[in-house]
Short mmCIF file of C-alpha atoms in Angstrom, two decimals:
data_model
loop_
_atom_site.label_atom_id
_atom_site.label_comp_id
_atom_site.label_asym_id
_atom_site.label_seq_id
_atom_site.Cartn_x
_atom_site.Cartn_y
_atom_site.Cartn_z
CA UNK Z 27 -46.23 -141.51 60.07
CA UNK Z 28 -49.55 -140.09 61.63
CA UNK Z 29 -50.14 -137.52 64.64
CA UNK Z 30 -53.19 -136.16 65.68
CA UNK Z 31 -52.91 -132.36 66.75
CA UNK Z 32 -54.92 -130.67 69.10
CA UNK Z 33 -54.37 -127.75 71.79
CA UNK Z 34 -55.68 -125.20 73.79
CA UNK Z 35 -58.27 -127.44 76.04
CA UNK Z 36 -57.96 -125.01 78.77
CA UNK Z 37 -59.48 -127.52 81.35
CA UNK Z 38 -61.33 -125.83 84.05
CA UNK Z 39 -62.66 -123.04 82.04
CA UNK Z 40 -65.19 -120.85 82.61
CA UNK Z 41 -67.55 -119.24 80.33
CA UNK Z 42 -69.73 -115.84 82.20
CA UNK Z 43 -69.24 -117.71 85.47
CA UNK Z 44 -70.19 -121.28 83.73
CA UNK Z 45 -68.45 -124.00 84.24
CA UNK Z 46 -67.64 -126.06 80.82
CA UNK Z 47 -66.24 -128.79 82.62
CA UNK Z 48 -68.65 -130.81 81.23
CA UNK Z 49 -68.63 -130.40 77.59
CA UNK Z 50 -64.83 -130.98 78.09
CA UNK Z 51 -65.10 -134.31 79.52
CA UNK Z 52 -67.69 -135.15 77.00
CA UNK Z 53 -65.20 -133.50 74.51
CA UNK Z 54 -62.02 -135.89 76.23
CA UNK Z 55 -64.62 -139.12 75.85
CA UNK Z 56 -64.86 -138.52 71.86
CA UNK Z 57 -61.18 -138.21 71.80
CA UNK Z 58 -60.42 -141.58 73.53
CA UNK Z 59 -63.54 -142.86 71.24
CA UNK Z 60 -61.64 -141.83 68.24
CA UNK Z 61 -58.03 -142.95 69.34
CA UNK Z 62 -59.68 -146.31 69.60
CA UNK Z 63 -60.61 -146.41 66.55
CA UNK Z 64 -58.08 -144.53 64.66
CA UNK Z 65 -54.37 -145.15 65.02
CA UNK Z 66 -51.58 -142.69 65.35
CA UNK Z 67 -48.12 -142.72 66.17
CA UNK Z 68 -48.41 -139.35 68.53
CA UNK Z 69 -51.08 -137.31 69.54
CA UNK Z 70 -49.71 -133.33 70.09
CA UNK Z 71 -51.26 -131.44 72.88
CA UNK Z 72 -49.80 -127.81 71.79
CA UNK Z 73 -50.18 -126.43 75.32
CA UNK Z 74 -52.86 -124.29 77.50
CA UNK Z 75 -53.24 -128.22 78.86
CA UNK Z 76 -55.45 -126.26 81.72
CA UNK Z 77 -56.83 -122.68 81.84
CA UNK Z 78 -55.07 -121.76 85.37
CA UNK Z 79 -51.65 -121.72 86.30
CA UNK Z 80 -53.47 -123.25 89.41
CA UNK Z 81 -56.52 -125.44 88.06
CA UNK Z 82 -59.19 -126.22 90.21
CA UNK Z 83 -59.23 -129.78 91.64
CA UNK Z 84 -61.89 -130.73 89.11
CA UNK Z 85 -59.67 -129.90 85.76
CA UNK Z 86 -56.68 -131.56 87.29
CA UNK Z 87 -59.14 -135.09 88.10
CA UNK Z 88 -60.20 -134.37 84.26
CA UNK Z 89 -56.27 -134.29 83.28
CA UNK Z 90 -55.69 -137.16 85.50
CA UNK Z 91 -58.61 -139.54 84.56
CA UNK Z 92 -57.79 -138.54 80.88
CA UNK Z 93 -54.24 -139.58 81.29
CA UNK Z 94 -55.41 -143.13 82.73
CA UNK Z 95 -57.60 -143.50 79.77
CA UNK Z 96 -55.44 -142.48 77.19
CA UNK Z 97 -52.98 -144.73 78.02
CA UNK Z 98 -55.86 -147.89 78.05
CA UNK Z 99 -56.89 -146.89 75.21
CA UNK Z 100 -54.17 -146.75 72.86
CA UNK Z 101 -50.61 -148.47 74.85
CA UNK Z 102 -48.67 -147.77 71.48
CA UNK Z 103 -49.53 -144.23 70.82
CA UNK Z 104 -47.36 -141.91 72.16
CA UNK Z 105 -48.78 -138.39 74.07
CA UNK Z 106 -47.03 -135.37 73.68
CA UNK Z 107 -47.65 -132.09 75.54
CA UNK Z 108 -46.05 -128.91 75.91
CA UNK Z 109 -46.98 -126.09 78.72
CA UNK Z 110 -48.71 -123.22 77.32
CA UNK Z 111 -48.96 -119.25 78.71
CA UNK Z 112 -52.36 -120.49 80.83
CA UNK Z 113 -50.20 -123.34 82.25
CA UNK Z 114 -47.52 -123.53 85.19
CA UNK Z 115 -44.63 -125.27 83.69
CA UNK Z 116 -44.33 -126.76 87.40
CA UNK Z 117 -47.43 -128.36 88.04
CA UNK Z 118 -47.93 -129.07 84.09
CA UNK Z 119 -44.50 -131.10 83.81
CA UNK Z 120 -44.90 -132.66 87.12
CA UNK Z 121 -43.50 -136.48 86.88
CA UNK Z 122 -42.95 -136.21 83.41
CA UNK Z 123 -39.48 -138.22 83.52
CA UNK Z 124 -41.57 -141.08 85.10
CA UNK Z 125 -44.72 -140.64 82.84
CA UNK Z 126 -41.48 -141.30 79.99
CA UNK Z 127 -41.23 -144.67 80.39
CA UNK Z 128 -45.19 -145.27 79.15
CA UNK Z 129 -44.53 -143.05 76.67
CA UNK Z 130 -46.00 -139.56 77.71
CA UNK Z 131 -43.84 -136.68 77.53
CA UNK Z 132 -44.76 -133.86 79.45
CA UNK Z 133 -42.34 -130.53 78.42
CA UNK Z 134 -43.00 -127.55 81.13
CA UNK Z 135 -39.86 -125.04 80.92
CA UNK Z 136 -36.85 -124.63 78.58
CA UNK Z 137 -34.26 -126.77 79.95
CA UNK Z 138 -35.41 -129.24 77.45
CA UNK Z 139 -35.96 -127.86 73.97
CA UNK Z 140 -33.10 -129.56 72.52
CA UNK Z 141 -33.69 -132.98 73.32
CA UNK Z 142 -35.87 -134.63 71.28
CA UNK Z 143 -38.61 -137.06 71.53
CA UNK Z 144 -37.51 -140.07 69.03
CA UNK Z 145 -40.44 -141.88 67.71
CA UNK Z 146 -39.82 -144.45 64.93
CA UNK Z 147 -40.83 -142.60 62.23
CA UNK Z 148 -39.98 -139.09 63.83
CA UNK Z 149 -38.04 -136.87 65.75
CA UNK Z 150 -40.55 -134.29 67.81
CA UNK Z 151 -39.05 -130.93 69.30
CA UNK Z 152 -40.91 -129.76 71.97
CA UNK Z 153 -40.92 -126.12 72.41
CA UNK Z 154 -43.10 -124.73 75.51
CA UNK Z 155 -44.56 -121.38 76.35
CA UNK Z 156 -40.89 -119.35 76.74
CA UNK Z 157 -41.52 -116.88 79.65
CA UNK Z 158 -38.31 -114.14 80.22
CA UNK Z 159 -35.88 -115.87 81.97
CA UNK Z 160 -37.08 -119.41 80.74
CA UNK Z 161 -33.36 -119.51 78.58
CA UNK Z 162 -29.94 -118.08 79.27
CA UNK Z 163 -27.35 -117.48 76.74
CA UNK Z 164 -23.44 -116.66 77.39
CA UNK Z 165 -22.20 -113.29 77.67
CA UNK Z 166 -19.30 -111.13 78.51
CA UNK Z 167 -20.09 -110.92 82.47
CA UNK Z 168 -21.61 -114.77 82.26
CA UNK Z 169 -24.83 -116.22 81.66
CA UNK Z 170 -27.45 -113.28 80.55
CA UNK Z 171 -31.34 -114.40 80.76
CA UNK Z 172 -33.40 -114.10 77.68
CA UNK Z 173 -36.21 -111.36 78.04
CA UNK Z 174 -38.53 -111.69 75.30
CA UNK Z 175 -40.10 -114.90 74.17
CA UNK Z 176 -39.38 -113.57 70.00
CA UNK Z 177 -36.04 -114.19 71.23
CA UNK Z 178 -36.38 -116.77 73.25
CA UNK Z 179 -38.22 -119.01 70.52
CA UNK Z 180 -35.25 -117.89 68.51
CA UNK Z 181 -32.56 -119.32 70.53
CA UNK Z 182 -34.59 -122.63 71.42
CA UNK Z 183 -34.62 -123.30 67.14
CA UNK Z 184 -30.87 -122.43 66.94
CA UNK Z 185 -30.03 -125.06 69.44
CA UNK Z 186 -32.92 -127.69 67.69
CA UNK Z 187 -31.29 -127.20 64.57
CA UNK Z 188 -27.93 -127.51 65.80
CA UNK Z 189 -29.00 -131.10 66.69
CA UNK Z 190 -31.56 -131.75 63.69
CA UNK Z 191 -31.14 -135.01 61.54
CA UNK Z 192 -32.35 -133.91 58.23
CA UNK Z 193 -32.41 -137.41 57.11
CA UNK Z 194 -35.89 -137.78 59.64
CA UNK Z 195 -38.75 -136.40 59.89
CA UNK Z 196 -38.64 -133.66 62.19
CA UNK Z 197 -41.73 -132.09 64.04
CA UNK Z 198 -41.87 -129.04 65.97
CA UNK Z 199 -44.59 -128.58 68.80
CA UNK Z 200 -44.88 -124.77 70.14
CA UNK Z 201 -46.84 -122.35 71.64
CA UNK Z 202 -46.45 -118.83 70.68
CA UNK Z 203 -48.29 -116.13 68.20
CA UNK Z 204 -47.36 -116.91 64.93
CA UNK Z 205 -47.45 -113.84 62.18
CA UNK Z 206 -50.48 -114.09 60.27
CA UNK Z 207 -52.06 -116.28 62.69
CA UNK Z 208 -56.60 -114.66 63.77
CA UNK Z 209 -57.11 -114.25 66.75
CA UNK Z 210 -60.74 -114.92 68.77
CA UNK Z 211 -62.38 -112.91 71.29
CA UNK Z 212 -61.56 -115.94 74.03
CA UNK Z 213 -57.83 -115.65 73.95
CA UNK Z 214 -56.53 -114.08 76.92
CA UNK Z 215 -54.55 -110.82 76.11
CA UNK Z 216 -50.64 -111.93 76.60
CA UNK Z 217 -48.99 -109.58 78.85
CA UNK Z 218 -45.35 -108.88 79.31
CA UNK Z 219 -42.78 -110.50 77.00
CA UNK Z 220 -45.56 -112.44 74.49
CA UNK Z 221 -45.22 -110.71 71.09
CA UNK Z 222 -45.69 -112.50 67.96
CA UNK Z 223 -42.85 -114.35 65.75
CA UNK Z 224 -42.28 -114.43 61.96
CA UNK Z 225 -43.14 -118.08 60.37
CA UNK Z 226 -39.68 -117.78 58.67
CA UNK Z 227 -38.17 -118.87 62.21
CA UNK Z 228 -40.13 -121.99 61.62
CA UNK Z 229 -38.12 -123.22 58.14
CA UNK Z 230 -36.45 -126.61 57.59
CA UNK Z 231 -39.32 -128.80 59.56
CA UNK Z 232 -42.00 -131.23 58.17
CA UNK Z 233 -44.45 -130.12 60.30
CA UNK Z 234 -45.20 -127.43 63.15
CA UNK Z 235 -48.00 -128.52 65.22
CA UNK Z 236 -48.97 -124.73 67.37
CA UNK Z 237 -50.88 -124.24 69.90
CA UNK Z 238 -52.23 -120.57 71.20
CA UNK Z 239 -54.43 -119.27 69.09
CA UNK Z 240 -58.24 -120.25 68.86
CA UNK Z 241 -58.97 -120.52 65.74
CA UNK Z 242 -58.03 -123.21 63.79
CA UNK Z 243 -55.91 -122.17 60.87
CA UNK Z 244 -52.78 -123.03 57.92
CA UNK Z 245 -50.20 -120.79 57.84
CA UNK Z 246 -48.80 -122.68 54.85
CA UNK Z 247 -48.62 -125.84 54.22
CA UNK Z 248 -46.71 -127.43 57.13
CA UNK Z 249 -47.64 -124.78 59.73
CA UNK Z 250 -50.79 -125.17 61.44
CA UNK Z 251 -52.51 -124.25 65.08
CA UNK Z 252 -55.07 -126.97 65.55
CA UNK Z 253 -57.28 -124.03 67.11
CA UNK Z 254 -59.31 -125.69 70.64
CA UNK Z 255 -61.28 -128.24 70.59
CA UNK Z 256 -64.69 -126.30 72.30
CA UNK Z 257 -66.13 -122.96 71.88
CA UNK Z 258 -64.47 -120.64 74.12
CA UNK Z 259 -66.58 -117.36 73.54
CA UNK Z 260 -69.44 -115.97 71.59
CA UNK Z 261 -66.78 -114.85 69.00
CA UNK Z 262 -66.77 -118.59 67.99
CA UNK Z 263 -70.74 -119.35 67.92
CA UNK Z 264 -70.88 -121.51 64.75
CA UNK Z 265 -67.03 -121.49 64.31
CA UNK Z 266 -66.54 -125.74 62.76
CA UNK Z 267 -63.94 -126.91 65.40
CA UNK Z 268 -61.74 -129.64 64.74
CA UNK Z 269 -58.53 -131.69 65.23
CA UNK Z 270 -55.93 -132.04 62.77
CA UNK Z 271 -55.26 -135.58 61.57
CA UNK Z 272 -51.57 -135.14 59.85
CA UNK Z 273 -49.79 -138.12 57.88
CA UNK Z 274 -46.01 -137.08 56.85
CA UNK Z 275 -43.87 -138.49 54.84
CA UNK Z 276 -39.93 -136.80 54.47
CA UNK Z 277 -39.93 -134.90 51.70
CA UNK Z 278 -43.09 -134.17 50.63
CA UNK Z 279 -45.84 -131.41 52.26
CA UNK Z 280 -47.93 -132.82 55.10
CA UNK Z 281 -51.32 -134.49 54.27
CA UNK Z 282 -54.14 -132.91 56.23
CA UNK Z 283 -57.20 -134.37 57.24
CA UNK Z 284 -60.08 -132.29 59.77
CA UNK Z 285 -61.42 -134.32 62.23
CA UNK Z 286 -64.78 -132.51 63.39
CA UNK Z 287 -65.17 -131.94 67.08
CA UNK Z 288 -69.00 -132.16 68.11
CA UNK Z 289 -69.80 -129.76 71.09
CA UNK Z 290 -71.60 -131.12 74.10
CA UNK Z 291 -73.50 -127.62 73.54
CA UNK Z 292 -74.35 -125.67 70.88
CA UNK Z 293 -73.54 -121.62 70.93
CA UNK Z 294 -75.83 -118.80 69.86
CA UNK Z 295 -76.02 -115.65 69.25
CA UNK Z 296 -79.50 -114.52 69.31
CA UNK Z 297 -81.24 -110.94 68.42
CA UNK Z 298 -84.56 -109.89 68.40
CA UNK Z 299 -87.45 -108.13 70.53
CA UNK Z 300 -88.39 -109.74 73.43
CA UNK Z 301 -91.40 -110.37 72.11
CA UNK Z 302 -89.72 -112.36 68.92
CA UNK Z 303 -87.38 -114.54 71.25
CA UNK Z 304 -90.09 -115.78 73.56
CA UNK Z 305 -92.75 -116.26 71.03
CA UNK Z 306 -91.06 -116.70 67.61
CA UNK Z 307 -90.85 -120.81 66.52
CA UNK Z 308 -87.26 -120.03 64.74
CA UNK Z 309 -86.03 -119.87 68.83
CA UNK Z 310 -87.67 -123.07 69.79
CA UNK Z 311 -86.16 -125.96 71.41
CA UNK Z 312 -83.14 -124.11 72.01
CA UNK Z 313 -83.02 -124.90 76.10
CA UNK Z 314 -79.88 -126.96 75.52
CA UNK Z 315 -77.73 -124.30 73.69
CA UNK Z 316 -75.18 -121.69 75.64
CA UNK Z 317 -77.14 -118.24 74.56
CA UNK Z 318 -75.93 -114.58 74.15
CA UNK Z 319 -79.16 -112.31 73.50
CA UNK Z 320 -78.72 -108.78 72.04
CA UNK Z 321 -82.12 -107.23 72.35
CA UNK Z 322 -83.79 -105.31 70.44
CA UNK Z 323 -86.89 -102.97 70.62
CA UNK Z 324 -88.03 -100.28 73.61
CA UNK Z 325 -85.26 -100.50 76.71
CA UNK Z 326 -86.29 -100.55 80.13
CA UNK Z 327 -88.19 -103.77 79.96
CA UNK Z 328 -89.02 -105.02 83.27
CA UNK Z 329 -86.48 -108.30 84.24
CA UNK Z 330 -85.80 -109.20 80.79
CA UNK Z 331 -83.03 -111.94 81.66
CA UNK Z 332 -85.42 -113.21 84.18
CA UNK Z 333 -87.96 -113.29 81.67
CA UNK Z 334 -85.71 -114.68 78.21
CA UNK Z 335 -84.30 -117.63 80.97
CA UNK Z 336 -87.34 -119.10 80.98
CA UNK Z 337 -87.16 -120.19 77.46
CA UNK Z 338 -83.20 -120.29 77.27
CA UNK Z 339 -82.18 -121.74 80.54
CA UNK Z 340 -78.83 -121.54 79.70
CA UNK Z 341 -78.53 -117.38 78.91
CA UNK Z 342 -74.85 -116.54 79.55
CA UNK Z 343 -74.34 -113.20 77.99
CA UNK Z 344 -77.16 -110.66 77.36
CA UNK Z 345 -77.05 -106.90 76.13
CA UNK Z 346 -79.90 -104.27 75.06
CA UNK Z 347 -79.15 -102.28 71.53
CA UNK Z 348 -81.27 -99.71 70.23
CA UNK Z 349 -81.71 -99.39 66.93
CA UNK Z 350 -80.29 -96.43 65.58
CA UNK Z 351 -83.25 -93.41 64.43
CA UNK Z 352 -80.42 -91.92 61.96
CA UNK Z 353 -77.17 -92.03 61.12
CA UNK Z 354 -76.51 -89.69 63.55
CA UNK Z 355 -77.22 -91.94 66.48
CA UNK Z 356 -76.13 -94.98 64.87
CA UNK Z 357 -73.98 -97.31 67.44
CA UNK Z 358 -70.64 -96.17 68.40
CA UNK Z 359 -67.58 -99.05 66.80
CA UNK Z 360 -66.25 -100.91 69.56
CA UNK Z 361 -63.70 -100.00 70.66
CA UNK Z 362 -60.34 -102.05 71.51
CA UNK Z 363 -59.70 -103.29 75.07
CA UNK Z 364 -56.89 -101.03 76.41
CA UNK Z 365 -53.68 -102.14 76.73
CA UNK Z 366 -52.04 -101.50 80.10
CA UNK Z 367 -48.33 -101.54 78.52
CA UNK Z 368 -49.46 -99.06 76.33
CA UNK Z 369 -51.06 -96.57 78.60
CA UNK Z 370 -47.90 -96.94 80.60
CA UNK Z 371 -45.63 -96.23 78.31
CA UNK Z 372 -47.93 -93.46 76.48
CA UNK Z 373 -47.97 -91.71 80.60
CA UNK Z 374 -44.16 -92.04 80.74
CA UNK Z 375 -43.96 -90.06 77.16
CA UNK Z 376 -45.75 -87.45 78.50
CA UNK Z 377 -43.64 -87.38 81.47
CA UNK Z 378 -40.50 -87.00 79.91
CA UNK Z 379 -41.39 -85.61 75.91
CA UNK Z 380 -40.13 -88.75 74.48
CA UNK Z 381 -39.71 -92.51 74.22
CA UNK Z 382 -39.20 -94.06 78.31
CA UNK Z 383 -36.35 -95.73 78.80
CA UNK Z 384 -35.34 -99.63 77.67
CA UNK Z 385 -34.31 -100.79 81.29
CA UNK Z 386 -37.45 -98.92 82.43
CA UNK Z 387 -39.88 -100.58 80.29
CA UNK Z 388 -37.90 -103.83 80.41
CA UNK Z 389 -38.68 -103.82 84.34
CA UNK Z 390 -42.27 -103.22 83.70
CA UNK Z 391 -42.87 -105.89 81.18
CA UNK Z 392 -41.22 -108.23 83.20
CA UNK Z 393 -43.41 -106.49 86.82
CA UNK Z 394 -46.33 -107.91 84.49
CA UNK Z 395 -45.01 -111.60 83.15
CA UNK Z 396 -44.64 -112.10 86.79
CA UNK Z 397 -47.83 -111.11 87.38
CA UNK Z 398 -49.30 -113.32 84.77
CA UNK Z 399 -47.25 -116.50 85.83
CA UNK Z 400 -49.03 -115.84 89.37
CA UNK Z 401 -52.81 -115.68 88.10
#
């Protein structure tokens, strides 16, 4: 059989206070384009459908209109979609037992992971974004809540495998951070419970179709995230984005196949002196691209964005760097984004000359994945 996996669309995103809802319409129009004229049994949307738990009115007309399309377009091909950590399992899954009968299945929470999706060639396990609390397990005093999606993830395979007819091919569709996996500057930091999961968890299925991280990437030979479909952040300028065509066939690895993505927009990072960028030919006709500038030369130019938009209308990011006189002065690294867990807990160890305690950081973490889930 053949599925084509993509994720991460994050509809309704923003890039420096630009909307890029229209390079992802453009980018939803080549999709159709291509189901059209390429069959597949499935196409995998491995969650972060939208880029808000609540998603403007505009992304959630893109979903819709997309949905009607889809389904024009291709009546045999079944659509499968999972809720990532930018999604609200709610609004994501909403209708999805009526959207069942024409064949799109719509997975938002974890009351579901068990039950698969039975194509003819297939069986397809779909495994959302696994907050704390998204799966309970028995206990002495009852039913206990899981609190940490590692575990989480853990318990939703034990209860797919339980189930698992090894005579099939069986597909697993998840979003999580994978071991191993790069990460890009445009993925939001995961707060909370999100840590990342060991590939071993992932054993005994043809093919796991992720969704998460950015970039697309193998993490063997029948692991993959399909990485987004559309530059997300300067990180990415020039990064080849693609979906993954996969044919399987029980027994053997999967057969990969890159289908390129062509932006609506280029991306660019630019550097040079004022002077270079507004004169030089190497920056002409380059009003169409999304532009980050790092400028070099004397500072304290007078209005230099003003000045640089007039040849790149569509300047997004923009940042003055002098260049270093000796080593001495040479730019400081960057330095990593602090992590608010981590200054807690670091405060707490001061506190108390030692390690806080579980229940205390257990409250915090799960203080913040309520947060999060509220965004």
């Amino acid at each position: 059989m053949r599925i084509l996996h993509t994720s991460d669309w994050h509809l309704g995103r923003v890039l420096h206070e630009h909307s890029l809802l229209r390079d992802q319409e453009s980018f939803l129009g080549s999709l159709l384009e291509h189901l059209r004229e390429c069959p597949y049994e499935a196409l995998v949307v491995a969650g972060d459908v939208f880029d808000r738990s609540i998603p403007s009115e505009e992304a959630v007309g893109l979903w819709n209109g997309f949905l009607e399309g889809f389904r024009a377009a291709c009546p045999e091909t079944a659509l499968l979609v999972i809720a990532g950590n930018h999604d609200s399992a709610a609004r994501v899954a909403l209708a999805s037992r009526l959207l069942e009968a024409g064949g799109i299945h719509i997975r938002g929470g974890g009351e579901r992971v068990d039950e698969p999706v039975r194509l003819p060639g297939a069986d397809v396990w779909l495994v959302p974004f696994l907050w704390s609390g998204s799966l309970a397990v028995g206990g002495e005093n009852g039913r206990v809540m899981i609190q940490t999606q590692r575990e989480a993830l853990a318990e939703a395979v034990a209860r797919i495998r339980l189930r698992m007819d090894p005579q099939r091919i069986n597909i697993l569709v998840a979003h999580c951070f994978a071991v191993g996996g790069e990460v890009s500057d445009s993925e939001r930091t995961l707060v909370g419970t999100a840590v990342q999961v060991e590939t071993q968890l992932f054993e005994g299925f043809d093919y796991v179709a992720l969704g998460h991280l950015h970039r697309p990437q193998g993490l063997g030979p029948r692991i993959r995230y399909s990485g987004t479909p559309l530059a997300y952040s300067f990180s990415e300028a020039g990064q080849a984005k693609s979906m993954a065509a996969i044919t399987l066939t029980k027994g053997v690895d999967p057969e990969l196949e890159l289908v390129p993505v062509r932006p609506f927009r280029t991306m660019l990072n630019l550097k040079g002196s004022l002077e270079e960028l507004m004169e030089d030919e190497r920056f002409a006709g380059l009003g169409e691209a999304y532009v980050r500038v790092t400028l070099t030369g004397p500072a304290g130019i007078t209005q230099p964005v003003a000045r640089l938009r007039s040849r790149f209308p569509l300047l997004l990011d923009f940042q003055e760097y002098v260049a270093p006189q000796s080593q001495a002065l040479a730019p400081l690294p960057a330095l990593r984004k602090p992590d608010i867990g981590e200054e807690f807990q670091a405060f707490e160890r001061r506190l108390r000359d030692g390690d806080p305690p579980g229940p205390l950081v257990a409250a915090f973490s799960e203080l913040r994945a309520e947060l999060e889930r509220t965004r």
